[in-house]
mmCIF file of C-alpha atoms and ligand atoms in Angstrom:
data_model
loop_
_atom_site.group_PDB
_atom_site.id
_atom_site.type_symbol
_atom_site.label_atom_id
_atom_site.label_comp_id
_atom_site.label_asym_id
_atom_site.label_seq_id
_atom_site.Cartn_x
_atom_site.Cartn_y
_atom_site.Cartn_z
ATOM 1 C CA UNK A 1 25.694 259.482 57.282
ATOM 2 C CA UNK A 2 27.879 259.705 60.287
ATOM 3 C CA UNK A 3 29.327 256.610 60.397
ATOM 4 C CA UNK A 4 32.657 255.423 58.610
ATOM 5 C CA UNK A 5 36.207 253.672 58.583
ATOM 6 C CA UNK A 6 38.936 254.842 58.799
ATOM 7 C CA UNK A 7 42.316 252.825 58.750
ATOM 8 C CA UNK A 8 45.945 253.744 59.522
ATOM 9 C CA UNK A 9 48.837 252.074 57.166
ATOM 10 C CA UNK A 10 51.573 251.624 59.845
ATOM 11 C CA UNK A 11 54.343 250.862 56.930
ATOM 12 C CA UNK A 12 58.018 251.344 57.419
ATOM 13 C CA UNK A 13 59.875 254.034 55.492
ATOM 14 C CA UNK A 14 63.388 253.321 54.007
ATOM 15 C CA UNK A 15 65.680 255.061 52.496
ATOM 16 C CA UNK A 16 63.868 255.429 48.774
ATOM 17 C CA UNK A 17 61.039 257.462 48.159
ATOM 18 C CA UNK A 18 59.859 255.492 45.566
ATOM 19 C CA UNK A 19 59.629 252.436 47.576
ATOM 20 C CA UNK A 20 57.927 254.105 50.086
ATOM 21 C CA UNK A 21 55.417 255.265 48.431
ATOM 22 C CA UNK A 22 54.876 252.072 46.113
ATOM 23 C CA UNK A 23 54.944 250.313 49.810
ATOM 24 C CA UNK A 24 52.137 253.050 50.905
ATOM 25 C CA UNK A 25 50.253 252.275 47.884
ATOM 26 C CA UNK A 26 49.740 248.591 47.971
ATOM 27 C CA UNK A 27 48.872 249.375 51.936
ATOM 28 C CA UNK A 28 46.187 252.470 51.121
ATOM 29 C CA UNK A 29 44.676 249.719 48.335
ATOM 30 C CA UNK A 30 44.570 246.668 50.810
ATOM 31 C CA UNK A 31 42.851 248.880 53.250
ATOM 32 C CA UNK A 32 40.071 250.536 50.790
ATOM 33 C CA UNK A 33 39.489 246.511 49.972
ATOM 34 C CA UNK A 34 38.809 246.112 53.425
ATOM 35 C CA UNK A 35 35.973 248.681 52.794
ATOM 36 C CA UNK A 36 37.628 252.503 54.575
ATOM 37 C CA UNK A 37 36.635 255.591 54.085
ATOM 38 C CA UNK A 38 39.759 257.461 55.305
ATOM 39 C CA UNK A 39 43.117 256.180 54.920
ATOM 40 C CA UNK A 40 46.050 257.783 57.236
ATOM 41 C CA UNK A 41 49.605 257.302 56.757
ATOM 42 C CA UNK A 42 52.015 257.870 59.238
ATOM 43 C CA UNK A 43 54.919 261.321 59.682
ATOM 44 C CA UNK A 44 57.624 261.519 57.200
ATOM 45 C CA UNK A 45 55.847 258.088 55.484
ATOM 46 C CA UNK A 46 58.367 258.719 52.132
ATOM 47 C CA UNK A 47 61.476 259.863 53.962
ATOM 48 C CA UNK A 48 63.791 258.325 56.795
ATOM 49 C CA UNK A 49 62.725 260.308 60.055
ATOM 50 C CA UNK A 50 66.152 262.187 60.346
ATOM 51 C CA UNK A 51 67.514 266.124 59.370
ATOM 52 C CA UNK A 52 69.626 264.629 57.392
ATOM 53 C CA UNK A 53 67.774 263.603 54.946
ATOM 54 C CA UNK A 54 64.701 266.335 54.881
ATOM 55 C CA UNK A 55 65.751 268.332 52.016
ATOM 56 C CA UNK A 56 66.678 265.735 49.647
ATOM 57 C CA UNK A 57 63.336 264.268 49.808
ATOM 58 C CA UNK A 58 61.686 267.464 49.972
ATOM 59 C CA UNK A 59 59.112 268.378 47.269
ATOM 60 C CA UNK A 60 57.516 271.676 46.250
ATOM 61 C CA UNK A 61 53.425 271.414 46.128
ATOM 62 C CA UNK A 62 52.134 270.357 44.041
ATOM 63 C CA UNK A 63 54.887 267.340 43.373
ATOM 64 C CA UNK A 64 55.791 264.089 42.952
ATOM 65 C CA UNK A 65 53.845 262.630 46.360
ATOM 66 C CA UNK A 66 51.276 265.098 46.444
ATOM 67 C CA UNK A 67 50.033 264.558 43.104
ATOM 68 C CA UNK A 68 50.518 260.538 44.011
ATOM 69 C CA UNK A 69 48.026 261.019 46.674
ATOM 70 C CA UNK A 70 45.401 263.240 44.760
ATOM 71 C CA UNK A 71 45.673 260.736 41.958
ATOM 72 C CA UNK A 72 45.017 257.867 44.347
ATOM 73 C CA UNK A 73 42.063 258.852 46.711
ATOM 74 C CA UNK A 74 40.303 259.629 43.280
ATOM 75 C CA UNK A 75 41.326 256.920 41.722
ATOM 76 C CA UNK A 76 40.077 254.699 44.721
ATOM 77 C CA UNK A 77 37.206 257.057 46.028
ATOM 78 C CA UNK A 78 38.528 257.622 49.102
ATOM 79 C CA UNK A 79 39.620 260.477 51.529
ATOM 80 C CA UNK A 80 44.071 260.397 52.531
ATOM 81 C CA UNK A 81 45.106 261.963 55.240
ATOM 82 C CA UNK A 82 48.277 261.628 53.616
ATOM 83 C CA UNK A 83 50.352 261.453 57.084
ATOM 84 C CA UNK A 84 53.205 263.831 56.633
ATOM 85 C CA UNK A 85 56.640 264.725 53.912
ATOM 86 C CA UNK A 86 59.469 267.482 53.574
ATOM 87 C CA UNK A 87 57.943 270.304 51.738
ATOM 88 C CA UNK A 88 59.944 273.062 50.022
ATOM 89 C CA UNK A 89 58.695 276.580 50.290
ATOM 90 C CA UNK A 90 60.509 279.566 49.150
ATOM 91 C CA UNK A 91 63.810 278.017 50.556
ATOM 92 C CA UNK A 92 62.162 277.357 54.034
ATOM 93 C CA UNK A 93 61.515 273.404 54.933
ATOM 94 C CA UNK A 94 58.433 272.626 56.591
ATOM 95 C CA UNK A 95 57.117 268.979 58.410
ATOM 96 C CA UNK A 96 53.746 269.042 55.969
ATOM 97 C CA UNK A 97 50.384 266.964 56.327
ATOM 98 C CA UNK A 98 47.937 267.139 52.864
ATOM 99 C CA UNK A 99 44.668 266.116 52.705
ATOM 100 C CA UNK A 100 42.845 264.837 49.540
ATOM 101 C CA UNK A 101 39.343 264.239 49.219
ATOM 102 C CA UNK A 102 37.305 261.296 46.972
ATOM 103 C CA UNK A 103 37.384 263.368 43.915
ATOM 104 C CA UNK A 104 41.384 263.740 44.927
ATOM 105 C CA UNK A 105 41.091 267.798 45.907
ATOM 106 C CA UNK A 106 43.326 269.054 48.137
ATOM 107 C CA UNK A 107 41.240 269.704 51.335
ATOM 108 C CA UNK A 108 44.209 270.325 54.024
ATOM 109 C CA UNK A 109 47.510 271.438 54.333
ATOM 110 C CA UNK A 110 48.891 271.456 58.176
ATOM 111 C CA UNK A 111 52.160 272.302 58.850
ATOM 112 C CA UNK A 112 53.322 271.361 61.847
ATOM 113 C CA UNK A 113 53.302 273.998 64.541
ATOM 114 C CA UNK A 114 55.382 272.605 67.443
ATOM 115 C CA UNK A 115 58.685 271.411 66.296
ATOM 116 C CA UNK A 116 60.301 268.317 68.172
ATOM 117 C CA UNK A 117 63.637 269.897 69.937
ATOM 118 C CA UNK A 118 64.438 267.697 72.653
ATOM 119 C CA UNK A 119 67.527 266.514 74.343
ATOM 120 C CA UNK A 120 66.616 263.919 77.079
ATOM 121 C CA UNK A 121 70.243 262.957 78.810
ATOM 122 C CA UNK A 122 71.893 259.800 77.598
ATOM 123 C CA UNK A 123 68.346 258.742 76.125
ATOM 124 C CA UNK A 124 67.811 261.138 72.905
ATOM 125 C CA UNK A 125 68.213 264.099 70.885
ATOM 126 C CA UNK A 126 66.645 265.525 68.246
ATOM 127 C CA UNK A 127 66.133 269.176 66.802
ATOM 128 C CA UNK A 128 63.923 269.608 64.024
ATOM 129 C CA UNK A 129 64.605 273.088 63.955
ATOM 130 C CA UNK A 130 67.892 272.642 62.761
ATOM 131 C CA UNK A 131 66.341 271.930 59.216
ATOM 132 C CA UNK A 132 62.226 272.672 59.548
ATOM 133 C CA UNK A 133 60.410 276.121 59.650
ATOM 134 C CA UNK A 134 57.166 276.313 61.952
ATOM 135 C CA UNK A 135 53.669 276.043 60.602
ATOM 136 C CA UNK A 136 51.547 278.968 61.496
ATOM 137 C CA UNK A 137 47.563 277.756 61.390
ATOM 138 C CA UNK A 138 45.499 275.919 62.902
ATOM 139 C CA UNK A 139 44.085 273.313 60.517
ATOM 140 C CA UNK A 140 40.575 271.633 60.825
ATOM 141 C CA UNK A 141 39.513 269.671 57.332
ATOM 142 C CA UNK A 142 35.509 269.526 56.317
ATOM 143 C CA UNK A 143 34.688 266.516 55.252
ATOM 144 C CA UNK A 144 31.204 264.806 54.049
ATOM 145 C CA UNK A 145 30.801 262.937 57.871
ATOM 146 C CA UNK A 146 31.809 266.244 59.750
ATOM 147 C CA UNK A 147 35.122 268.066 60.845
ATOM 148 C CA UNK A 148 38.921 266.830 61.732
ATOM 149 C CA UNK A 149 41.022 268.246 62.996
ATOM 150 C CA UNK A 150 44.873 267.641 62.197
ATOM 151 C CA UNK A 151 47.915 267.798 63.924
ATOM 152 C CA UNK A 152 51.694 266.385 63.360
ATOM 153 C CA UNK A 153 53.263 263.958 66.395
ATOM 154 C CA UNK A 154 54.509 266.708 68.692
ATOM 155 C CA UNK A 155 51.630 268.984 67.763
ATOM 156 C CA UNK A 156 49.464 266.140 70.039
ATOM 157 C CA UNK A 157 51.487 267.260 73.456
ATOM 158 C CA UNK A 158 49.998 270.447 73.744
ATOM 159 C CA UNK A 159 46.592 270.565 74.761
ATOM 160 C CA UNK A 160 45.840 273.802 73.643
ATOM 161 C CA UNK A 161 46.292 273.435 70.579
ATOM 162 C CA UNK A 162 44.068 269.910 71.019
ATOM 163 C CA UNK A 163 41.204 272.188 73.023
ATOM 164 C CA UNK A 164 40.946 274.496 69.800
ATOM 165 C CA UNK A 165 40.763 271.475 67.269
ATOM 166 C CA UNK A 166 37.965 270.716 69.236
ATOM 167 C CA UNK A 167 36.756 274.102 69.633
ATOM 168 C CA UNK A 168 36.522 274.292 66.000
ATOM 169 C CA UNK A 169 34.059 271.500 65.505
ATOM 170 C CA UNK A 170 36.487 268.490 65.276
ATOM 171 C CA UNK A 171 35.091 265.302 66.262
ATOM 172 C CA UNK A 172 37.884 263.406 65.374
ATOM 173 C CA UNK A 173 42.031 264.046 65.825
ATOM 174 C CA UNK A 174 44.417 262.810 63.393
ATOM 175 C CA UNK A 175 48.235 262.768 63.980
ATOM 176 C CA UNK A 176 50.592 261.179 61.661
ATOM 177 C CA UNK A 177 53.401 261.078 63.938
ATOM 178 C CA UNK A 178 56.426 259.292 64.651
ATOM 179 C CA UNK A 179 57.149 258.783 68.348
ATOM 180 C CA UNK A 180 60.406 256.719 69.685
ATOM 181 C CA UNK A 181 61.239 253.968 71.862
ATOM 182 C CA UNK A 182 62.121 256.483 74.477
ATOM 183 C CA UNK A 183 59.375 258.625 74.619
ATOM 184 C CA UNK A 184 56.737 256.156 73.056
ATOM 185 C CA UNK A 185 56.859 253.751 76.390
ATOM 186 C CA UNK A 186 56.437 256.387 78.320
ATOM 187 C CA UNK A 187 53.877 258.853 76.892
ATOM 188 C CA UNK A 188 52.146 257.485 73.496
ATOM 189 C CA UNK A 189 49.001 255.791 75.016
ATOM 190 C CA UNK A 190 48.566 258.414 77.903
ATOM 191 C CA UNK A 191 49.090 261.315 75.409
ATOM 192 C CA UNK A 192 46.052 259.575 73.149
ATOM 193 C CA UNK A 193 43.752 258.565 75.324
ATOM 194 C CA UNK A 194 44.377 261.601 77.539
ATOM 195 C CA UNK A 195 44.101 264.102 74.241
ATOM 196 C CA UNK A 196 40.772 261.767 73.309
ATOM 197 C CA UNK A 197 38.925 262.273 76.842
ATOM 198 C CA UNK A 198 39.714 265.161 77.089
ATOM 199 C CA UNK A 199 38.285 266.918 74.147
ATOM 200 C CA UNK A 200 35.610 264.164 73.870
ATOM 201 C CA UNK A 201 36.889 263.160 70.121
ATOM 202 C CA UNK A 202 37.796 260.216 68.638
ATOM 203 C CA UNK A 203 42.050 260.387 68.199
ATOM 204 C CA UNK A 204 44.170 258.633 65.670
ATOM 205 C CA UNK A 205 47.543 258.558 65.751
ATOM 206 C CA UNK A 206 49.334 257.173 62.961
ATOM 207 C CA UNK A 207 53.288 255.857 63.077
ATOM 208 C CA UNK A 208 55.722 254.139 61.038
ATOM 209 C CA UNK A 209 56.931 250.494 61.687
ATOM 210 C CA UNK A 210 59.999 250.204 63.432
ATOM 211 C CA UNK A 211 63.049 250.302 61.492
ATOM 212 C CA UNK A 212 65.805 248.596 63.100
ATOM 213 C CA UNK A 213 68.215 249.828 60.318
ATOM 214 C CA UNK A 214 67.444 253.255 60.968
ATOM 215 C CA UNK A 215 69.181 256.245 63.207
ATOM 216 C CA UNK A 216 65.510 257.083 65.068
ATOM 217 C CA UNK A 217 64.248 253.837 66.058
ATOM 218 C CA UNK A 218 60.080 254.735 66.072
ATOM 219 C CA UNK A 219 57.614 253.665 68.642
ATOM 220 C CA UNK A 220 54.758 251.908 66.333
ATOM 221 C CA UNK A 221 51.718 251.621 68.166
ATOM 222 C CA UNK A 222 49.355 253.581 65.913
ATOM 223 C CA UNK A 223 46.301 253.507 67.728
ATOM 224 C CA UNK A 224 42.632 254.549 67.792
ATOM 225 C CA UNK A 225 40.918 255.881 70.413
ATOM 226 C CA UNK A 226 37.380 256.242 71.347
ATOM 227 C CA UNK A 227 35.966 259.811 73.120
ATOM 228 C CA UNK A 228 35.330 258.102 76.498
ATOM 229 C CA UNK A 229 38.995 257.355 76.348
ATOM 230 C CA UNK A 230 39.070 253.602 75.416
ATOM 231 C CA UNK A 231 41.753 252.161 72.830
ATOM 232 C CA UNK A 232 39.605 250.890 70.328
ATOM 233 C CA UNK A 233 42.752 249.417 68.085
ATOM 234 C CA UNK A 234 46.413 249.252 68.280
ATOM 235 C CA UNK A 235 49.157 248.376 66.283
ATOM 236 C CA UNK A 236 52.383 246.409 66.921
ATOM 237 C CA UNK A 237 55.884 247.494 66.198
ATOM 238 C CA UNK A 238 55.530 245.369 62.655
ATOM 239 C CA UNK A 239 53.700 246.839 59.174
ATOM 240 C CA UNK A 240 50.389 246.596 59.173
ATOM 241 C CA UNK A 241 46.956 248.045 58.663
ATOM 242 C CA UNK A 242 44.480 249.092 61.832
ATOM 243 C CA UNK A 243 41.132 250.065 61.578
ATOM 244 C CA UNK A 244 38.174 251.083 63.130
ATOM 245 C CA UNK A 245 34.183 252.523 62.746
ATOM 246 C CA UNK A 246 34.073 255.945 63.564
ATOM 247 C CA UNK A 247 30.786 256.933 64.852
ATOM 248 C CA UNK A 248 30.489 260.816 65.051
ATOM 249 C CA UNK A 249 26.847 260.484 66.790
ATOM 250 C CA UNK A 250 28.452 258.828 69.514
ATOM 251 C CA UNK A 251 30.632 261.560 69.783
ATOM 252 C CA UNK A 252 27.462 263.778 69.974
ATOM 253 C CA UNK A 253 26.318 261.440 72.679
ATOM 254 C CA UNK A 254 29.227 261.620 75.395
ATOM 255 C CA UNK A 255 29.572 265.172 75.031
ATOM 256 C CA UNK A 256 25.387 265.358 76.086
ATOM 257 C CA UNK A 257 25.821 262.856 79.223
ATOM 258 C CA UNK A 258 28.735 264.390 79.930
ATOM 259 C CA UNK A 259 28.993 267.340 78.827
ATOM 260 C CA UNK A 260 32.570 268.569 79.324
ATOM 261 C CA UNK A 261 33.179 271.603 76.759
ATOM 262 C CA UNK A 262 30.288 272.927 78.085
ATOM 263 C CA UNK A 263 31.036 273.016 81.405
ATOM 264 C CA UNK A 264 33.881 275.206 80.768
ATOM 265 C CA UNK A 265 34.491 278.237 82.755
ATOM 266 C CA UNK A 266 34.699 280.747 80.131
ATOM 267 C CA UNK A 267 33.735 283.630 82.456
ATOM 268 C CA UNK A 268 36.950 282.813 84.189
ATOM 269 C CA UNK A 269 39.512 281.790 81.685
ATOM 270 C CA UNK A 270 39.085 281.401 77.987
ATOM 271 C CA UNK A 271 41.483 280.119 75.289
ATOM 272 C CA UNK A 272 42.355 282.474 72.839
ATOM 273 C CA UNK A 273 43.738 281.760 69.343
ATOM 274 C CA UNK A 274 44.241 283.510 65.907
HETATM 275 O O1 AKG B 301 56.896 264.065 71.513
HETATM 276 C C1 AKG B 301 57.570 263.053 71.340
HETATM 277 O O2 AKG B 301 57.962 262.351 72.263
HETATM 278 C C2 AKG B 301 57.929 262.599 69.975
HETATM 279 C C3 AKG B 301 57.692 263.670 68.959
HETATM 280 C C4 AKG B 301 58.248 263.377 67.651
HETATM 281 O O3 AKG B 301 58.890 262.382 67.422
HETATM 282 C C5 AKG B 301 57.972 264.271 66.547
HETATM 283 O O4 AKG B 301 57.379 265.341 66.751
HETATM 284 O O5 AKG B 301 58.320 263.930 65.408
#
Protein backbone atom coordinates (compact mmCIF):
# COMPACT_ATOMS: atom_id res chain seq x y z
CA UNK A 1 0.00 0.00 0.00
CA UNK A 2 1.30 3.35 -0.96
CA UNK A 3 -1.07 5.47 0.30
CA UNK A 4 -1.23 7.06 3.93
CA UNK A 5 -1.63 10.10 6.42
CA UNK A 6 0.42 11.75 7.81
CA UNK A 7 -0.30 14.75 10.25
CA UNK A 8 1.90 17.46 11.81
CA UNK A 9 1.08 18.54 15.67
CA UNK A 10 1.91 22.30 15.40
CA UNK A 11 1.82 22.64 19.48
CA UNK A 12 3.59 25.35 21.35
CA UNK A 13 6.52 24.52 23.61
CA UNK A 14 6.90 26.26 27.06
CA UNK A 15 9.14 26.32 29.41
CA UNK A 16 8.43 22.57 31.07
CA UNK A 17 9.28 19.53 29.48
CA UNK A 18 6.74 17.73 31.00
CA UNK A 19 4.04 19.87 29.74
CA UNK A 20 5.30 19.71 26.52
CA UNK A 21 5.32 16.52 26.04
CA UNK A 22 1.90 15.75 27.92
CA UNK A 23 0.70 18.73 25.38
CA UNK A 24 2.41 16.55 22.40
CA UNK A 25 0.69 13.58 23.63
CA UNK A 26 -2.91 14.52 23.76
CA UNK A 27 -2.02 16.16 20.07
CA UNK A 28 -0.16 12.73 18.57
CA UNK A 29 -3.56 10.84 20.14
CA UNK A 30 -6.16 13.36 18.60
CA UNK A 31 -4.41 12.96 15.35
CA UNK A 32 -4.11 8.91 15.25
CA UNK A 33 -8.16 9.34 16.07
CA UNK A 34 -8.37 11.19 13.05
CA UNK A 35 -7.03 7.95 11.40
CA UNK A 36 -2.69 8.95 10.54
CA UNK A 37 -0.21 6.91 9.87
CA UNK A 38 2.75 9.23 10.64
CA UNK A 39 2.67 11.76 13.22
CA UNK A 40 5.44 14.73 13.07
CA UNK A 41 6.16 17.06 15.74
CA UNK A 42 7.81 20.12 15.27
CA UNK A 43 12.08 21.27 16.28
CA UNK A 44 12.91 21.52 19.85
CA UNK A 45 8.91 20.34 20.52
CA UNK A 46 9.98 19.76 24.59
CA UNK A 47 12.33 22.70 24.98
CA UNK A 48 12.02 26.63 24.48
CA UNK A 49 13.87 27.29 21.04
CA UNK A 50 16.84 29.23 22.71
CA UNK A 51 20.86 28.24 23.77
CA UNK A 52 19.97 28.96 26.82
CA UNK A 53 18.10 26.46 27.67
CA UNK A 54 19.58 23.36 25.40
CA UNK A 55 21.47 21.61 27.98
CA UNK A 56 19.10 21.62 30.73
CA UNK A 57 16.60 19.89 28.71
CA UNK A 58 19.03 17.77 27.11
CA UNK A 59 18.68 13.96 27.43
CA UNK A 60 21.08 11.09 26.75
CA UNK A 61 19.41 8.25 24.31
CA UNK A 62 17.75 6.38 25.24
CA UNK A 63 15.81 8.89 27.90
CA UNK A 64 13.04 10.35 29.24
CA UNK A 65 11.40 11.64 25.62
CA UNK A 66 12.82 9.07 23.59
CA UNK A 67 11.51 6.27 25.44
CA UNK A 68 8.04 8.54 25.61
CA UNK A 69 7.93 8.33 21.94
CA UNK A 70 8.87 4.54 21.45
CA UNK A 71 6.31 3.79 24.11
CA UNK A 72 3.69 5.81 22.27
CA UNK A 73 3.86 4.92 18.47
CA UNK A 74 3.58 1.26 19.88
CA UNK A 75 1.23 1.90 22.09
CA UNK A 76 -0.93 3.67 19.32
CA UNK A 77 0.43 1.71 16.18
CA UNK A 78 1.76 4.39 14.59
CA UNK A 79 5.08 5.73 13.02
CA UNK A 80 6.65 9.49 15.06
CA UNK A 81 8.78 11.40 13.42
CA UNK A 82 9.38 12.69 16.70
CA UNK A 83 10.33 16.40 15.38
CA UNK A 84 13.47 17.30 17.19
CA UNK A 85 15.18 17.67 21.30
CA UNK A 86 18.69 18.50 22.96
CA UNK A 87 20.58 15.33 23.01
CA UNK A 88 23.65 14.71 25.20
CA UNK A 89 26.52 12.82 23.72
CA UNK A 90 29.80 12.36 25.31
CA UNK A 91 29.66 16.07 26.53
CA UNK A 92 28.87 17.35 22.92
CA UNK A 93 25.07 18.80 22.38
CA UNK A 94 23.47 17.96 19.28
CA UNK A 95 19.82 19.42 17.57
CA UNK A 96 18.44 15.51 17.31
CA UNK A 97 15.38 14.09 15.21
CA UNK A 98 14.31 10.13 16.30
CA UNK A 99 12.21 8.09 14.51
CA UNK A 100 10.02 5.25 15.96
CA UNK A 101 8.22 2.81 14.09
CA UNK A 102 4.52 0.95 14.94
CA UNK A 103 6.13 -1.63 17.04
CA UNK A 104 7.97 1.68 18.72
CA UNK A 105 11.76 0.73 17.23
CA UNK A 106 13.96 3.28 16.75
CA UNK A 107 14.21 3.63 12.90
CA UNK A 108 16.12 7.20 12.62
CA UNK A 109 18.33 9.32 14.31
CA UNK A 110 19.26 12.71 12.23
CA UNK A 111 21.26 15.13 13.65
CA UNK A 112 21.13 18.15 12.22
CA UNK A 113 23.88 18.96 9.78
CA UNK A 114 23.63 22.72 9.06
CA UNK A 115 23.53 24.69 12.18
CA UNK A 116 21.42 28.05 12.19
CA UNK A 117 24.25 30.96 12.72
CA UNK A 118 22.78 33.98 11.45
CA UNK A 119 22.94 37.60 12.26
CA UNK A 120 20.52 39.57 9.96
CA UNK A 121 21.08 43.52 11.05
CA UNK A 122 18.57 44.96 13.45
CA UNK A 123 16.19 41.91 12.50
CA UNK A 124 17.87 38.69 14.29
CA UNK A 125 20.53 36.70 15.68
CA UNK A 126 21.02 33.46 16.51
CA UNK A 127 24.08 30.96 16.79
CA UNK A 128 23.40 27.51 17.46
CA UNK A 129 26.87 26.77 17.46
CA UNK A 130 27.45 28.46 20.50
CA UNK A 131 25.85 25.37 22.34
CA UNK A 132 25.16 22.46 19.40
CA UNK A 133 27.76 20.10 17.70
CA UNK A 134 27.08 19.24 13.87
CA UNK A 135 25.46 16.04 12.74
CA UNK A 136 27.56 14.14 10.32
CA UNK A 137 25.04 11.70 8.06
CA UNK A 138 22.79 11.84 5.86
CA UNK A 139 19.60 10.22 7.16
CA UNK A 140 16.86 8.53 4.95
CA UNK A 141 14.27 6.24 7.23
CA UNK A 142 12.63 2.85 5.51
CA UNK A 143 9.42 2.62 6.23
CA UNK A 144 6.49 0.00 5.20
CA UNK A 145 5.05 2.77 2.28
CA UNK A 146 8.69 3.55 1.01
CA UNK A 147 11.66 5.94 2.01
CA UNK A 148 11.92 9.57 3.89
CA UNK A 149 14.11 11.36 4.04
CA UNK A 150 14.78 13.74 7.16
CA UNK A 151 16.18 16.90 7.73
CA UNK A 152 16.10 19.65 10.73
CA UNK A 153 14.73 23.48 9.73
CA UNK A 154 17.98 24.88 8.38
CA UNK A 155 19.00 21.52 6.96
CA UNK A 156 15.87 22.41 4.25
CA UNK A 157 18.00 25.61 2.76
CA UNK A 158 20.49 23.68 1.16
CA UNK A 159 19.54 21.91 -1.78
CA UNK A 160 22.16 19.59 -1.85
CA UNK A 161 21.63 18.09 0.83
CA UNK A 162 17.63 18.00 -0.41
CA UNK A 163 18.99 16.51 -4.06
CA UNK A 164 20.68 13.52 -2.08
CA UNK A 165 17.52 12.80 0.16
CA UNK A 166 16.07 12.35 -3.00
CA UNK A 167 18.85 10.62 -4.53
CA UNK A 168 18.53 8.09 -1.92
CA UNK A 169 15.02 7.00 -2.71
CA UNK A 170 13.03 9.56 -0.59
CA UNK A 171 9.69 10.28 -1.77
CA UNK A 172 8.79 12.30 0.93
CA UNK A 173 10.87 15.26 3.10
CA UNK A 174 10.26 15.80 6.63
CA UNK A 175 11.61 18.85 8.59
CA UNK A 176 10.68 19.56 12.06
CA UNK A 177 11.81 22.99 12.10
CA UNK A 178 11.28 26.15 13.71
CA UNK A 179 11.47 29.17 11.40
CA UNK A 180 10.83 32.98 12.71
CA UNK A 181 8.80 35.86 11.95
CA UNK A 182 11.75 37.29 10.16
CA UNK A 183 12.81 34.75 8.02
CA UNK A 184 9.42 32.75 7.91
CA UNK A 185 7.60 35.75 5.77
CA UNK A 186 10.13 35.79 3.66
CA UNK A 187 11.38 32.28 2.80
CA UNK A 188 9.13 29.38 4.50
CA UNK A 189 6.63 28.72 1.59
CA UNK A 190 9.26 29.36 -1.25
CA UNK A 191 11.86 27.17 0.58
CA UNK A 192 8.93 24.21 0.64
CA UNK A 193 7.44 24.32 -2.33
CA UNK A 194 10.74 25.14 -4.05
CA UNK A 195 12.60 22.02 -2.05
CA UNK A 196 9.17 19.89 -3.10
CA UNK A 197 9.40 20.68 -7.04
CA UNK A 198 12.39 20.41 -7.13
CA UNK A 199 13.20 16.96 -6.02
CA UNK A 200 9.68 15.85 -7.11
CA UNK A 201 8.76 14.70 -3.30
CA UNK A 202 6.16 15.38 -1.18
CA UNK A 203 7.74 18.01 1.80
CA UNK A 204 6.55 18.48 5.31
CA UNK A 205 7.65 20.90 7.38
CA UNK A 206 6.66 20.85 10.84
CA UNK A 207 6.81 24.12 13.42
CA UNK A 208 5.82 25.10 16.74
CA UNK A 209 2.92 27.58 17.52
CA UNK A 210 3.90 30.92 18.15
CA UNK A 211 4.83 31.79 21.54
CA UNK A 212 4.37 35.30 22.28
CA UNK A 213 6.03 34.80 25.75
CA UNK A 214 9.03 33.52 24.29
CA UNK A 215 12.68 35.15 23.25
CA UNK A 216 12.40 33.49 19.40
CA UNK A 217 9.06 34.33 18.30
CA UNK A 218 8.45 31.13 15.55
CA UNK A 219 6.90 31.40 12.18
CA UNK A 220 4.01 28.53 12.40
CA UNK A 221 2.91 27.67 9.12
CA UNK A 222 3.66 23.94 9.09
CA UNK A 223 2.74 22.99 5.79
CA UNK A 224 2.45 20.12 3.29
CA UNK A 225 3.40 20.14 0.02
CA UNK A 226 2.62 18.14 -2.97
CA UNK A 227 5.66 17.08 -5.71
CA UNK A 228 4.24 19.35 -8.45
CA UNK A 229 4.79 22.06 -5.93
CA UNK A 230 1.21 22.79 -4.65
CA UNK A 231 0.50 23.50 -0.78
CA UNK A 232 -1.71 20.85 -0.04
CA UNK A 233 -2.25 22.11 3.86
CA UNK A 234 -1.12 24.85 6.03
CA UNK A 235 -1.22 25.79 9.41
CA UNK A 236 -1.86 29.10 11.22
CA UNK A 237 0.27 30.72 13.82
CA UNK A 238 -2.23 28.94 16.61
CA UNK A 239 -1.89 24.96 17.92
CA UNK A 240 -3.26 22.74 15.87
CA UNK A 241 -3.16 19.54 13.90
CA UNK A 242 -2.67 19.47 9.77
CA UNK A 243 -2.95 16.65 7.73
CA UNK A 244 -2.85 15.23 4.54
CA UNK A 245 -2.93 11.72 2.12
CA UNK A 246 0.32 11.01 0.95
CA UNK A 247 0.25 9.20 -2.24
CA UNK A 248 3.79 7.82 -3.12
CA UNK A 249 2.42 6.49 -6.69
CA UNK A 250 1.74 9.89 -7.54
CA UNK A 251 5.07 10.66 -6.75
CA UNK A 252 6.06 7.83 -9.20
CA UNK A 253 3.80 9.53 -11.66
CA UNK A 254 5.28 13.22 -11.94
CA UNK A 255 8.67 12.04 -11.93
CA UNK A 256 7.52 9.73 -15.40
CA UNK A 257 5.69 12.86 -17.18
CA UNK A 258 8.21 14.82 -16.10
CA UNK A 259 10.92 13.31 -15.51
CA UNK A 260 13.36 15.70 -13.81
CA UNK A 261 16.10 13.48 -11.88
CA UNK A 262 16.49 11.86 -14.90
CA UNK A 263 17.21 14.46 -16.98
CA UNK A 264 20.16 15.30 -15.01
CA UNK A 265 23.42 15.97 -16.57
CA UNK A 266 25.53 13.61 -14.78
CA UNK A 267 28.15 13.44 -17.57
CA UNK A 268 28.69 17.05 -16.76
CA UNK A 269 28.34 17.60 -13.09
CA UNK A 270 27.41 15.09 -10.47
CA UNK A 271 26.73 15.48 -6.72
CA UNK A 272 28.95 13.74 -4.63
CA UNK A 273 28.36 12.73 -0.99
CA UNK A 274 29.77 10.32 1.72
O1 LIG B 1 16.67 29.22 8.09
C1 LIG B 1 15.94 29.92 8.78
O2 LIG B 1 15.52 31.02 8.42
C2 LIG B 1 15.48 29.46 10.12
C3 LIG B 1 16.28 28.29 10.60
C4 LIG B 1 16.05 27.95 11.99
O3 LIG B 1 15.32 28.58 12.70
C5 LIG B 1 16.66 26.76 12.53
O4 LIG B 1 17.48 26.11 11.86
O5 LIG B 1 16.34 26.39 13.67
Amino acid sequence: MDNFKISVCQLKPENNKETNIKKAEIMIREAKNNGSDIIVLPEMFNCPYDNKFFLDYSEEYPGYTTAWLSKLSSELGIYIIGGSIPELENGKLYNTSFSFNRKGELIGKHRKLHLFDIDIEDKIFFKESDTLSYGSKITVIDTEYGKIGIAICYDMRFPEYMRILALEGAKLIVVPAAFNTVTGPMHWNLLARARALDNQVYFVAASPARNIHSSYKAYGHSIIVDPFGNIINEANIEEGIISAKIDFDYVNKIRDELPLLKHRREDLYKISYK
